[in-house]
XYZ file of C-alpha atoms in Angstrom:
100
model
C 15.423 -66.223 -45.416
C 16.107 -69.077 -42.820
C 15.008 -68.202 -39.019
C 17.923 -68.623 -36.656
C 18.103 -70.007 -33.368
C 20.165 -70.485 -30.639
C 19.890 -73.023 -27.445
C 21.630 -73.310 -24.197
C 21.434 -75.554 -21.062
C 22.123 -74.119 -17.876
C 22.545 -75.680 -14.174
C 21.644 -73.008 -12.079
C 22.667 -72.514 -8.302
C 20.517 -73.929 -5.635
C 18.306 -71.054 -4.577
C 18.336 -68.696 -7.267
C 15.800 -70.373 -9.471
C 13.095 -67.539 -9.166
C 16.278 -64.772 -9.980
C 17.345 -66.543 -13.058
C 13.896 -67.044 -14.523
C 13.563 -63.350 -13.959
C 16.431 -62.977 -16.091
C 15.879 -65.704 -18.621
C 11.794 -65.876 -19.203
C 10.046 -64.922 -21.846
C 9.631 -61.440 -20.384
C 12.708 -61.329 -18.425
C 15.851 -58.806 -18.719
C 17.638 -61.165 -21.366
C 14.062 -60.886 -23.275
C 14.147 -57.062 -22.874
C 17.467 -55.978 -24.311
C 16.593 -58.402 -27.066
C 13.581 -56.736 -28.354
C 15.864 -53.902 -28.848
C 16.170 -55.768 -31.910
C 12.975 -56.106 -34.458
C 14.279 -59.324 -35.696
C 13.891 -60.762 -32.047
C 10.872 -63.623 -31.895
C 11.157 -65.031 -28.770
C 12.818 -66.776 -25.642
C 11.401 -69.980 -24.508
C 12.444 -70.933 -20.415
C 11.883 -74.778 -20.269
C 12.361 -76.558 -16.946
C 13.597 -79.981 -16.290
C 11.272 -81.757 -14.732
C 13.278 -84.553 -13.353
C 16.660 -82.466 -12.788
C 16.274 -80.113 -10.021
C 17.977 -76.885 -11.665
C 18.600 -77.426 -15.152
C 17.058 -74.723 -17.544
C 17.015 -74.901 -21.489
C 16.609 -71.653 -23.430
C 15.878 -70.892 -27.138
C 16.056 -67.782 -28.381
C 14.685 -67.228 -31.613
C 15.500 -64.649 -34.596
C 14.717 -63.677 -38.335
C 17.689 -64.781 -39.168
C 21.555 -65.429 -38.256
C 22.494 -61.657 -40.232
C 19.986 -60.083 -37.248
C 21.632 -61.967 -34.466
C 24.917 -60.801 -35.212
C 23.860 -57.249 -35.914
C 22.339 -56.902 -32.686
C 25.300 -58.694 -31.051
C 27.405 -55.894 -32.691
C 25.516 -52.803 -31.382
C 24.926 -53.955 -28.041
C 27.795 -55.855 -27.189
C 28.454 -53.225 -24.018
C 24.783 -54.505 -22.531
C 25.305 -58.232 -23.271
C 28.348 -58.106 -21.581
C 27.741 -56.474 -18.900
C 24.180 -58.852 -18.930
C 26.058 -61.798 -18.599
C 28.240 -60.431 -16.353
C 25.425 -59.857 -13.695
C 24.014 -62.972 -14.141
C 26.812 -65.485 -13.911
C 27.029 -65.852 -10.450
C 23.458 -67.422 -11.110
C 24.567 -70.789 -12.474
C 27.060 -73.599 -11.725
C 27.161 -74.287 -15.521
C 26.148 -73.551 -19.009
C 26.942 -74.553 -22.424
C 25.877 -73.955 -25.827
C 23.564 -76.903 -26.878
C 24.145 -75.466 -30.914
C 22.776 -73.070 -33.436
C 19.920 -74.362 -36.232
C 17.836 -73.239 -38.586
C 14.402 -72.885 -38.244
């Protein structure tokens, strides 16, 4: 089986840098409703150095098939997730999906 994982780039608001890495670190809330999931790896939290704000994330799993099944059966907490955390950024896109 091919690992899975997903990347995104957010800009996050001035001043709530230390909230959304408490969200999206490698121990954060994102990180713990994840690991719900046994096919969960990780989360990595990178930080631009030269772009004051701007946050990649990869999230890595066994495999696409264990993404979407945990997608499926928590799709209530992800929403509701994201939903808390939006006011956190001024923008985010996906960056892709890939194999690892």
């Amino acid at each position: 089986m091919t690992g899975y994982a997903y990347i995104w780039e957010f800009q996050v608001k001035s001043g709530s840098e230390a909230e959304f890495e408490l969200h999206y670190g490698p121990d954060g809330t994102w990180v713990r409703l994840f690991r719900h999931s046994p096919d969960f790896i990780e989360t990595l939290l990178l930080k631009d150095k030269a772009v004051p704000g701007r946050y990649i994330t990869l999230d890595r799993w066994r495999n696409e098939a264990a993404w979407q099944a945990f997608h499926v059966a928590y799709a209530a907490q992800y929403a509701q997730l994201d939903k808390a955390c939006e006011n956190l950024t001024e923008k985010e896109q996906s960056l892709g999906t890939y194999a690892t």
